[in-house]
Structure formats: structure tokens, C-alpha cells
């Protein structure tokens, strides 16, 4: 990876903020976009914009080919067996809600068990809480080890014959832990449960193959992987999608409609009611093309190395720093606290040095409670971040600490 | 400028918070939190004869939310309930860059927090204690 | 309105299709985008892109200000009493589904009545069919007059004390009829029902003021009004939004979360789970700014005149043409059939002359059945269309008719 | 080119559809429609001794769907069930621009429809009758 060349592709990275060069370390919230993606969207709106699927004219045909082409590319990117297994939503959250309503609403009954973990993002937690409440099912949680991994010692009791669905994040957006989702999905399969993987923090950063993971559903968001906002993806095993009733109703997803009733198209269209975000999907297709050209293996190695370097430098500079999550290989994000300085104040002071980090509960309040802190600071990297940026971040951190001392 | 936000007085209150703790016999108490960041605050008052006789607060939060609570608690002690409500309105107006609705009620030291108005995301931090106060005063209406 | 200047703003209009200058008459499906909108989106992604609401750094602040600023502008545009009454969805369909689930699911019970019309787009029909099915409520339909208007003669019996919700389109996407929604909303109020107006075909084309209409909900889509795809709007009366439980769960919409339960933020955030389409909303804000500068009154007058001219010219050229919908003032869209030529074939042949129209059921199968045809052709205009384009369209129509004669 | 789509033979069948109508005693019948455009088609067959003895169809649709049904019905009469299934496969392959899986079964006049493959949105129109045929033949399996 030629970092300085690659950075040229991202216009947002070359701006000054409060007079300082921007160091963008808030990638777990959303990534910046390469010019290729921004231009693909502009070009679509400038020349090919039309509603898809039903139009006979040239623009509608171009838009449909581009939209379905992006679907095929994204399917290949995650190793999906067919384009039809990829449903477009507005974000990962909608994808997860769709499964909770459309699959869960039918297959989960009173007394059944839903298994999830205390390290989930709210988007992969509250839909299951609500499903459990609606169906009177039981919500059961993995334990966490002291170093922030899932406790697998009781896996077979945790995921038992009463379990209908296991919802687990691939990579924690707080701890950086990479969870053994293949093993968990296998156990789910053994007891006849389905396994949904929240890939919001994995798909953008590492090679992910749904057939190797052998999961039933995978949800992720385009905006965290160089794509535009407003596009999420739900991958579903073909048999499961075929069984699922739709969840949103309207144009594009119907087969036959009378005043009394309606029948549905097959997946994926059945789950895409209304005009889809064609421009957004095309943008995500361009993002995937961009990422593939760089190589997901390379991106992952780069980020693992960055987070290792980052943690090392932080500990050197501020020995009392608290770093959350496991030692060893972990994703390119670091949640931390500097004793005596609230993460908000850290983020504020760092911002004035041009360094963008995030502070707060990271949509993981239950995990915050387990970690014994109401909030943390988080520095999260992506393919374009450099060690020099980590150095700037750490220097800014030292200044911030001194400011509040 | 960062100095507009982190004035000396604010940092003093952050490092040495006033009236932090719990009361034995509050007449009213309110717990609030800021969903944006997880900040939490519990405010306890003793309101008697339409006067705020005592104040305590606990909570976790950033320098702005903590110093705001601390400065508020200092200003509040012995204040008539009516006047306290006006103080809330003035403080909120200051945060939103509006004119004081009750110019006769002065903010005093609290004006040190005026710089927060330039940092939209932090306004909620400064207001947390005041929202709690507003709720508490309304609850303590006899 | 200076049409030739205005047309300069739309890059898509200046292309050739099969060697002919494009005549885009598929605006009811989706509109073209002015450069101001395309640039606003590019600029956002190039410089201000960040996740909103929770970030302390400069980009997050800029993104949040722009996102909430667009909300305020859009609220003003429809005369909403406050920005908080505007909820962003992915399209009009999702907005309508949200009301059917989140309001309907709670307030509609067995034996209650839902009133709608046979001229609805599937997106404002199937959500109510499904709600009626789930709750065992009764679905009741307005009658249509022979010239394609709602029959109001039995309004008071139709909307009676058992009615909970009335869902009606403001402008039909097939007939061009402008429905008297103010009168209908008034009747709904009298019996304590709420009234949802589908503004997908009105908000882009005419001044719409929710307080004048006095409706409870208004749904529309950004992509039909010069904005990007992937953004819809639900306006709701503040009291109703305050009562409504959320419908999608996840990040951004919560207040407090534990492993067991969660509480919600207030509207509108309560209804915006997950990362919103910030870029799309900013694009819609720019679209509204663009439309306001031209003036909705001007746009409406222009389109009314265009459809009058279009119908006149078509009848002159092809006396046997069948035109659906009322005579007199109607929206700028014309559904029609040329006897002996299937609408698909018409659309195909017109496409080769550079003229983009739509053919099919226009997501209104029940209405097609009432009109006694499986499909129609549709020419639909917008602010940038000209009488010269109508002339080109009509000439192409004559050639197509001859081709199939 | 538009002429690739609307060949003379296609237009002939559209203007003078063959085997349009209903049978008194079909052994199998199938109704299908194309949700994209509302086209509808009912296909009736008399299949006896593994042979398609008679065919009729009715429906509404564009020139492509109507002529495809008409030409199909003509090709079909008296054809062995097996061969008809192979014809379906070949026709589908032609629409998707693939090689014929059964080159020994010739498409004859039906090749006039090959131009449709260049018009992605219209492929569904051409295939409607063939999907109905495929269903009908599978249902008539003894
Ligand atoms: C009257 C009407 N209602 C609803 C819709 C649905 O809009 P969308 O597809 O953007 O959800 C449309 C547009 O197709 C429409 O014309
Ligand atoms: C692990 C995880 N899951 C789910 C989400 C939700 O993604 P979105 O907000 O795009 O729906 C996020 C991102 O915020 C995340 O980090």
C-alpha cells in the first residue's frame, strides 16, 4: 500500500481544521470517501439518474443495470452465493431490524431463547430486546472475559435447543475484539438456530466471506467502508430469505395487487419497498471496487499494525492510560481513558489540534457499565491513516492531559 | 478559541467541585442523563418556604457539566424559588445566544460559562444540571 | 421562469440518447437533479462528511449543523410548526409504513375502519391492507367518479365514528387528480380519526402547507423533487409523534439502554435509528432551496399549462387516444393509451426518438383494473419541461402509432 | 436498432396471433403475469401420450409477449413433451445470450425473437409464455 498516493484519493483528508491539518481518527463512526465514490455518485445523478426496474427508456435501463451490477459486485465481495442474497437497506440498523421483525416475528415464540452479547452496538441489541418483549422470548447473554473477549467456556449451554437466533458482532466497535463467529454460527447450526453477524465493523476492514463464516445473516453499512450514507446491506441465506415475509410494503416489492390483497416478488426485491437509493448503491459499488483494488488483506494488516503502534505509543507517553479491550491482534480502533480527564474534554482539546476522535458511550451503554465508565474516548483508523498521524494524536493527547492537570 | 470554553473559573470548579455529595433529607431530587454522551447527574434540594435552603449533586461528566453543576449549586443556596426559575431561564438563554428574559436576575460567576454557546455539542453538557434544577423546582411546587 | 436558463442547471437534460436529444418525461417516477444539488452532495462528502449528533470534532459539528439545518428548511417548506415534526426516512414508502406500524399498530383494533382510495400508489395501499389484516380492522374505499375524482357524496358515511385513519393521496400519480385533502382531513378530525396525506406527487409540484391542509401526517420523497434518492420525509403533528412508539431500533434513537431494556429520545430522533443519510438530507435541503428560489406557485402554473397543452396536442394528433383522469386543472402528468399499441411498445419506440416516458401499471394495479386496462403509458413533466418537448413527444407518438399500424 | 426488436415476423404474429382462444377440455392450464408491467397470459394445453396435442392462449400484453406466445403455440403443436421442454431451455438460453443446451432442437421461426436479448427490460415479456409452458409441462408430468 502506497499510503501517500492512496491519501490523495480522499479529498477530506487534505483540509485544515482550526488551522491544523486534519487527522481523522473517527472511522468507526463513518469513513471518508475516495474521489472515485464521490464521482460515481455525481456522474450517476448527472447522466444516468432514473427510477429502476420498471422503465423502458435508456436512462432507466442504465440505472437498472448499474444498480443490479453493484448488487452483484457487493455479493461477490462478501462471498455470497448469488446477487439475490443481497438486500439493500438504509443502514446496518435497518438490516438488523428487518431480520428481527421479518424472521424473528415469525420464528420466535414464547419460551424461546435469543442469544446475544453485552458488547453489541445498540443496533444489534435493542431490536432483540424488543423482539423478546413482543414474543415473550428470553434474552440470554454471553459472558465477557476480563480482557474483553466472549467467554466461550459455556457455549453449549448458552446456545441450547431452545435457542432460535444468535446475534453477535463480528468486531466490537468499542473493544476491537474479533469474535469467533464461525464457531458460534456452527454451534447455532447444531441446535437449529440461525446466526446473524453484525459486520458493521468487520466488512469495511478485513476479508469477510459469508460462506466461510457459514452465518445465516450478515448486516453492514456502506458509509463505514468508503461508501455513501443511506445504504446498508443485509445478506441472507437464500432459503431463509425465501421463507421471510416482507416487512415494508409498497412499490417495487409486489407481484399482484387487488383492493383486498397483495402478493410479493421474490428476494431481494421483496424486501426493497419503494424507490431504492440507486445513487447510493452505485456509490457503494464504487467503494467496493476501490477497496478490492487495494485488497482487504492489506487493509487489515495495515490497521492491525496501526492499532498495535498506537497502543504502544500511548502507553509510553501516558503510562496511566486505560485501554479497553484485548491485548494482541485486534481491530484498528482503540477505546481509552486518561484518568482525570473526561473523554469529552479530551475530544474537544484534540479537535483544536486538528485531531478528530470520538468520545461517549459509542452506542454501547451496557458495555460501558461493564467497563465501569460512563464514556470513553476512541481513536479509530482506516486504510488511509499513518503512523505519523498516530504520533500527532499522541502528542495532542499529552498536551490535553497537561491542559487539564 | 479553546480558552473561551475552558475559562479559569470553570477549571477551578471542575477541579474543586462545590456542594458535591448527597443530602440526608432532600425535599426533592431529580436524576438526569445526557443520552448523547452518557453524562449523569443527580440533584437534591431542600426547598422550604419557597426558598432553596440546601443543594447537593453527584454525577459523572465532563468539565463543563461538572463545573456548571458546581457553579449552579453555589448560586442557588438561599435563593427564592421564583428567582431560581428565572435564573434557569437566563442561563438557558445564554446558552442559546438569546437575550436574558429576566435581566434583573444576574448570572454573576455563571457568565464564565457563556463561551460554551460557541460549542454547540457542549451546550447540552452545560445545561444538564439546569434541566435537573428546572424539573426539581417544578416538582417542589407546593 | 426563464426555462432555457433553468434547464442549464440540469446536466442530465443535455445529453443525447440513441443520437437524439433527451426529452425526459418520466418525472413522476423520479426527477432530474440540478447541479446545485449534485454539488452540495459532493461538497459534503469531500469536506464535511462525519457521523452526526454525537461527535465533538469539527467535521461532526459541521455535519450536524448542516443536517439539522436541512431539517429546519424542509419543515419551513411544508409549513410545519417546528423542525422536530420532520422525520427523515429512506423514501415515502418507509414513511407510510412507519405510520402504519407505529401509529396504526397501537391505535387500530378489530372492528375499526381504515379508509383509503382506489387511486393510491401501492405504497399507500398495501401498508393499510396489511395493518387491516394484522388488526382485523376493515378497509373501506372511496368511490371514484367516472372522470377520475374521489366521490365525496357519501363522505360522512364513509368516514364514520369507527374510522381511525384516513390515508389519501394528494395527487394521483396516474390520473393527475388533485384531491380535496383539506376537506377529507376535516371530516377525519370530526370523527376523531387521523388523516395521512401521501404527498409524493404534490410536494414536488405545488405549494403544500401542512397547517393549511390540517392533516396529521404527510409523507413524501426527496428524489421526486430534485433531491437525491434515499431520503423520504414524514411530517407528523407533534402530539401524534410524541405518542408514537419507535419502529426501528438502534443507535441515535435511544436515551438509556441496559441489558434488559431501553428508553427513547424524543421525536424526531426517536424515529431515526442508525446512521442517517446525512449527505442525502443535505442534498434535499439544497433541492428545497432551489425550488423555493423558483417558487412553487410558478412551478405549479407551468406544469398545469404543460399538461393542458399536452392533452390538447395529443387529441389533435391522435383523435382516438384515450386519456385517463379528469378534464380541467390537473397535475402535470398524463396517462394515456393509443388503441392498438401496447404502452410498452410505445415507450420502446419513443425511447429511440430520445423521449423517455413510462409504461406499465405505475404501482397502481387496482386502479388499472378500474380503468379497464392492464397498463397505460405516462408522460409526466416537471419545472424544466417545455412546450417544444411536448411537440417532440407528440410527433414521436404519431410515428410510433404508424409503426404499429 | 429498433428493427432488431420489431422484426417483420414478430409484427405479423402480433397483428395476427395464432392459437389465441380457449380450449374446451385442456388437460392442463397455467395463468401467469409479469409484475413489472401487468402483462397477463393464460396458457392451455392438451397433453396426451406425452405429446402436446393442442395449445391455446389468451392474455394481454405488448407485441413481444403476444408474438412470443403466438409463435410458441405454433411451434408446439404435435411436439413431444420432452422436446418441448428442450425447446423451452433453448429459448431461455437465447434470451440470456447463452449457447443452446440442446442444439439438436431447432428454434426455427422463433429465432426472430433473438433481438429481444439486446433489450434487457423486454426479455421478461418474451419469456412470459415460456415460463407458463414450462410450468404447464411440469404439471402435466404423469
Ligand atoms: C403517489 C405516490 N405515492 C408514493 C410513492 C412512493 O414513493 P417512493 O417510491 O419514493 O417511496 C410514489 C412514487 O413512486 C407515488 O407516486
Ligand atoms: C458494531 C456496529 N453495529 C452496528 C452499527 C450501526 O450502523 P448504522 O448506524 O450504519 O446503522 C455500528 C455503527 O455505528 C456498529 O459499529
XYZ file of C-alpha atoms in Angstrom, chain C residues 47-365:
319
model
C -15.180 18.224 3.139
C -17.789 17.855 5.870
C -18.513 14.151 5.986
C -18.940 12.787 9.530
C -21.439 10.981 11.635
C -23.850 13.377 13.281
C -25.134 14.217 16.743
C -22.539 12.559 18.914
C -19.288 13.973 17.633
C -17.297 16.755 19.211
C -14.811 17.321 16.380
C -15.161 19.972 13.692
C -16.447 17.719 10.903
C -19.084 16.153 13.127
C -20.195 19.604 14.172
C -20.408 20.826 10.579
C -22.283 17.721 9.507
C -24.730 18.026 12.394
C -25.387 21.710 11.752
C -25.949 21.029 8.053
C -28.196 18.031 8.727
C -30.374 19.824 11.268
C -30.335 22.951 9.136
C -31.781 20.973 6.239
C -34.442 19.616 8.555
C -35.431 23.152 9.552
C -35.534 24.273 5.932
C -37.663 21.340 4.846
C -40.003 21.910 7.788
C -40.467 25.536 6.731
C -41.002 24.455 3.127
C -44.099 22.460 4.072
C -45.291 24.935 6.685
C -44.582 22.588 9.571
C -44.813 24.175 13.014
C -41.317 23.034 14.087
C -38.281 21.168 12.746
C -38.960 18.379 15.234
C -42.094 17.420 13.298
C -39.975 16.311 10.323
C -38.670 12.734 10.439
C -36.248 11.528 7.786
C -36.870 8.119 6.254
C -35.412 6.434 3.185
C -38.402 7.192 0.950
C -42.113 7.976 1.061
C -42.904 4.274 1.288
C -40.981 3.883 4.530
C -42.668 6.989 5.926
C -46.110 5.495 5.285
C -45.103 2.090 6.648
C -43.813 3.812 9.766
C -47.220 5.337 10.456
C -48.983 2.055 9.710
C -46.745 0.190 12.162
C -46.017 2.746 14.834
C -49.295 4.638 14.963
C -51.637 2.090 13.401
C -50.245 -0.851 15.327
C -51.225 0.855 18.578
C -54.438 2.705 17.709
C -56.222 0.432 15.258
C -58.160 -2.507 16.680
C -60.535 -5.179 15.477
C -63.702 -3.651 14.081
C -62.096 -0.265 13.451
C -62.159 1.200 9.990
C -59.296 2.351 7.782
C -60.372 4.486 4.840
C -58.367 4.865 1.676
C -58.948 5.230 -2.060
C -58.637 3.042 -5.129
C -56.301 5.570 -6.739
C -53.487 5.007 -4.265
C -49.960 4.077 -5.202
C -49.188 0.604 -3.800
C -47.046 2.338 -1.164
C -50.132 3.974 0.322
C -52.314 0.917 -0.082
C -50.527 -2.269 0.939
C -49.344 -0.955 4.337
C -53.034 -0.396 5.184
C -54.132 -3.746 3.786
C -51.523 -5.366 5.976
C -52.470 -3.303 9.008
C -56.107 -4.272 8.478
C -55.079 -7.909 8.228
C -52.934 -7.793 11.382
C -55.544 -5.955 13.448
C -58.703 -7.362 11.822
C -59.798 -3.858 11.012
C -61.951 -3.122 7.972
C -60.559 -1.435 4.894
C -63.018 0.899 3.234
C -62.577 2.660 -0.100
C -63.737 5.937 -1.560
C -65.658 5.550 -4.791
C -64.393 7.176 -7.975
C -66.430 9.383 -10.282
C -66.372 8.481 -13.994
C -63.910 11.295 -14.696
C -61.446 10.040 -12.088
C -62.146 12.084 -8.980
C -62.963 10.925 -5.490
C -66.689 10.583 -4.948
C -67.387 12.793 -1.939
C -71.153 12.348 -1.968
C -71.060 9.771 0.841
C -68.110 11.299 2.719
C -69.915 11.337 6.058
C -70.901 7.693 5.888
C -67.568 6.614 4.504
C -65.590 8.306 7.270
C -67.662 7.468 10.330
C -67.123 7.164 14.051
C -65.466 3.789 13.676
C -62.790 5.264 11.429
C -59.322 5.532 12.953
C -57.257 6.610 9.993
C -57.823 8.002 6.534
C -54.950 7.589 4.065
C -55.305 9.511 0.847
C -53.034 10.725 -1.892
C -52.849 14.430 -2.525
C -52.237 13.998 -6.252
C -52.792 10.754 -8.142
C -49.693 9.513 -9.957
C -51.965 8.059 -12.677
C -54.937 10.382 -13.043
C -53.312 13.674 -12.169
C -56.310 14.388 -9.955
C -55.751 16.837 -7.110
C -57.781 15.521 -4.207
C -59.569 17.804 -1.710
C -57.473 16.578 1.179
C -58.275 19.547 3.397
C -61.953 18.658 3.307
C -61.172 14.981 3.922
C -58.825 15.780 6.797
C -61.541 17.945 8.326
C -64.040 15.131 8.184
C -61.458 12.788 9.721
C -60.922 15.253 12.559
C -64.684 15.448 13.159
C -64.858 11.736 13.905
C -61.569 11.653 15.809
C -59.647 9.874 13.080
C -56.225 10.914 11.845
C -55.506 11.722 8.230
C -52.328 10.762 6.392
C -51.687 12.526 3.113
C -49.413 10.933 0.523
C -47.659 13.992 -0.847
C -45.236 12.130 -3.128
C -46.815 13.737 -6.216
C -47.861 17.065 -4.708
C -44.993 18.389 -2.593
C -42.600 18.428 -5.590
C -45.010 20.339 -7.799
C -47.202 22.765 -5.841
C -47.195 24.791 -2.630
C -48.123 22.435 0.206
C -48.680 23.664 3.733
C -49.480 21.052 6.347
C -51.133 23.569 8.622
C -53.426 24.750 5.850
C -54.227 21.187 4.818
C -54.659 20.476 8.520
C -53.529 16.903 8.016
C -51.928 14.767 10.711
C -49.237 13.093 8.643
C -47.656 13.951 5.316
C -45.284 11.602 3.504
C -43.121 12.408 0.501
C -39.861 11.511 -1.235
C -36.868 13.703 -1.955
C -35.950 12.064 -5.259
C -39.102 13.302 -6.986
C -38.342 16.930 -6.093
C -34.797 17.479 -7.375
C -33.271 15.783 -4.328
C -31.217 12.600 -4.186
C -32.565 9.110 -3.712
C -32.545 7.550 -0.275
C -34.353 10.358 1.569
C -38.016 10.494 2.392
C -39.892 12.683 4.827
C -42.594 12.008 7.330
C -44.220 15.062 8.806
C -46.317 14.323 11.866
C -48.341 16.531 14.188
C -46.229 16.994 17.330
C -48.803 15.434 19.659
C -49.009 12.332 17.479
C -45.276 11.901 17.124
C -44.932 12.297 20.872
C -47.365 9.406 21.419
C -45.812 7.121 18.850
C -43.516 4.305 19.860
C -40.456 3.865 17.675
C -40.499 1.370 14.903
C -36.832 0.786 14.123
C -34.402 0.378 16.997
C -30.706 1.056 17.312
C -28.163 3.805 17.561
C -29.150 7.500 17.555
C -32.690 6.941 18.791
C -32.158 5.803 22.370
C -31.979 7.588 25.664
C -30.871 4.952 28.174
C -30.040 1.317 27.488
C -29.395 -1.571 29.835
C -29.079 -5.263 29.067
C -32.777 -5.582 29.879
C -34.460 -2.551 28.387
C -34.185 0.791 26.695
C -35.857 4.186 26.616
C -36.133 6.537 23.677
C -35.249 10.041 22.710
C -37.994 12.435 21.680
C -39.155 12.899 18.090
C -37.747 13.195 15.523
C -34.632 11.286 16.626
C -36.723 8.538 18.133
C -37.735 7.565 14.614
C -34.299 7.775 13.026
C -32.490 4.620 14.082
C -28.950 4.124 12.853
C -26.749 6.463 10.915
C -28.994 8.768 8.890
C -28.410 9.621 5.245
C -26.690 12.892 6.098
C -25.423 13.527 2.576
C -28.875 12.785 1.169
C -30.653 15.082 3.607
C -28.224 17.890 2.820
C -28.929 17.255 -0.868
C -32.657 17.506 -0.225
C -32.093 20.730 1.664
C -30.310 22.118 -1.395
C -33.170 20.912 -3.602
C -35.710 22.742 -1.468
C -33.581 25.875 -1.622
C -33.510 25.530 -5.401
C -37.268 25.023 -5.685
C -38.019 27.901 -3.336
C -35.921 30.254 -5.430
C -38.073 29.419 -8.445
C -41.282 29.413 -6.479
C -43.722 26.550 -6.088
C -46.600 28.654 -7.441
C -44.644 29.210 -10.643
C -43.803 25.555 -10.963
C -47.408 24.527 -10.488
C -48.721 27.043 -13.042
C -46.093 25.927 -15.546
C -46.987 22.280 -15.165
C -50.735 22.804 -15.292
C -50.236 24.670 -18.535
C -47.947 21.962 -19.913
C -50.410 19.165 -19.236
C -53.250 21.206 -20.749
C -51.143 21.797 -23.842
C -50.024 18.185 -23.965
C -53.554 16.778 -23.823
C -54.725 19.233 -26.482
C -51.888 18.345 -28.828
C -52.332 14.604 -28.303
C -56.030 14.781 -29.093
C -55.375 16.816 -32.209
C -52.721 14.397 -33.422
C -54.368 11.115 -32.452
C -58.096 11.616 -32.030
C -58.654 8.061 -30.792
C -56.141 8.471 -27.911
C -57.553 7.509 -24.508
C -56.584 9.934 -21.767
C -57.206 8.940 -18.160
C -58.191 11.354 -15.446
C -60.259 14.496 -15.096
C -60.666 17.353 -17.529
C -59.703 20.834 -16.365
C -56.961 21.668 -13.893
C -54.784 18.671 -13.176
C -51.216 17.912 -12.307
C -48.512 17.809 -14.960
C -48.802 14.146 -15.803
C -50.849 12.398 -18.464
C -51.630 8.690 -18.526
C -52.910 7.526 -21.894
C -53.291 4.667 -24.324
C -53.180 4.583 -28.100
C -55.618 1.858 -29.198
C -53.804 -0.998 -30.854
C -50.405 -0.141 -29.468
C -49.326 -1.570 -26.164
C -47.791 1.041 -23.832
C -44.568 -0.979 -23.649
C -44.181 -0.799 -27.350
C -44.940 2.909 -27.293
C -42.319 3.529 -24.638
C -39.809 1.457 -26.561
C -40.299 3.267 -29.814
C -40.377 6.674 -28.151
C -37.130 5.864 -26.390
C -35.494 5.507 -29.798
C -36.618 9.043 -30.515
C -34.981 10.214 -27.289
C -38.310 10.552 -25.476
C -38.422 8.959 -22.030
C -41.912 8.063 -20.824
C -43.115 5.284 -18.552
C -45.341 2.326 -19.377
C -46.975 -0.094 -17.011
C -49.280 -0.132 -14.038
C -47.485 2.720 -12.245
C -47.725 0.834 -8.961
C -51.490 1.215 -9.078
C -52.812 -2.169 -10.152
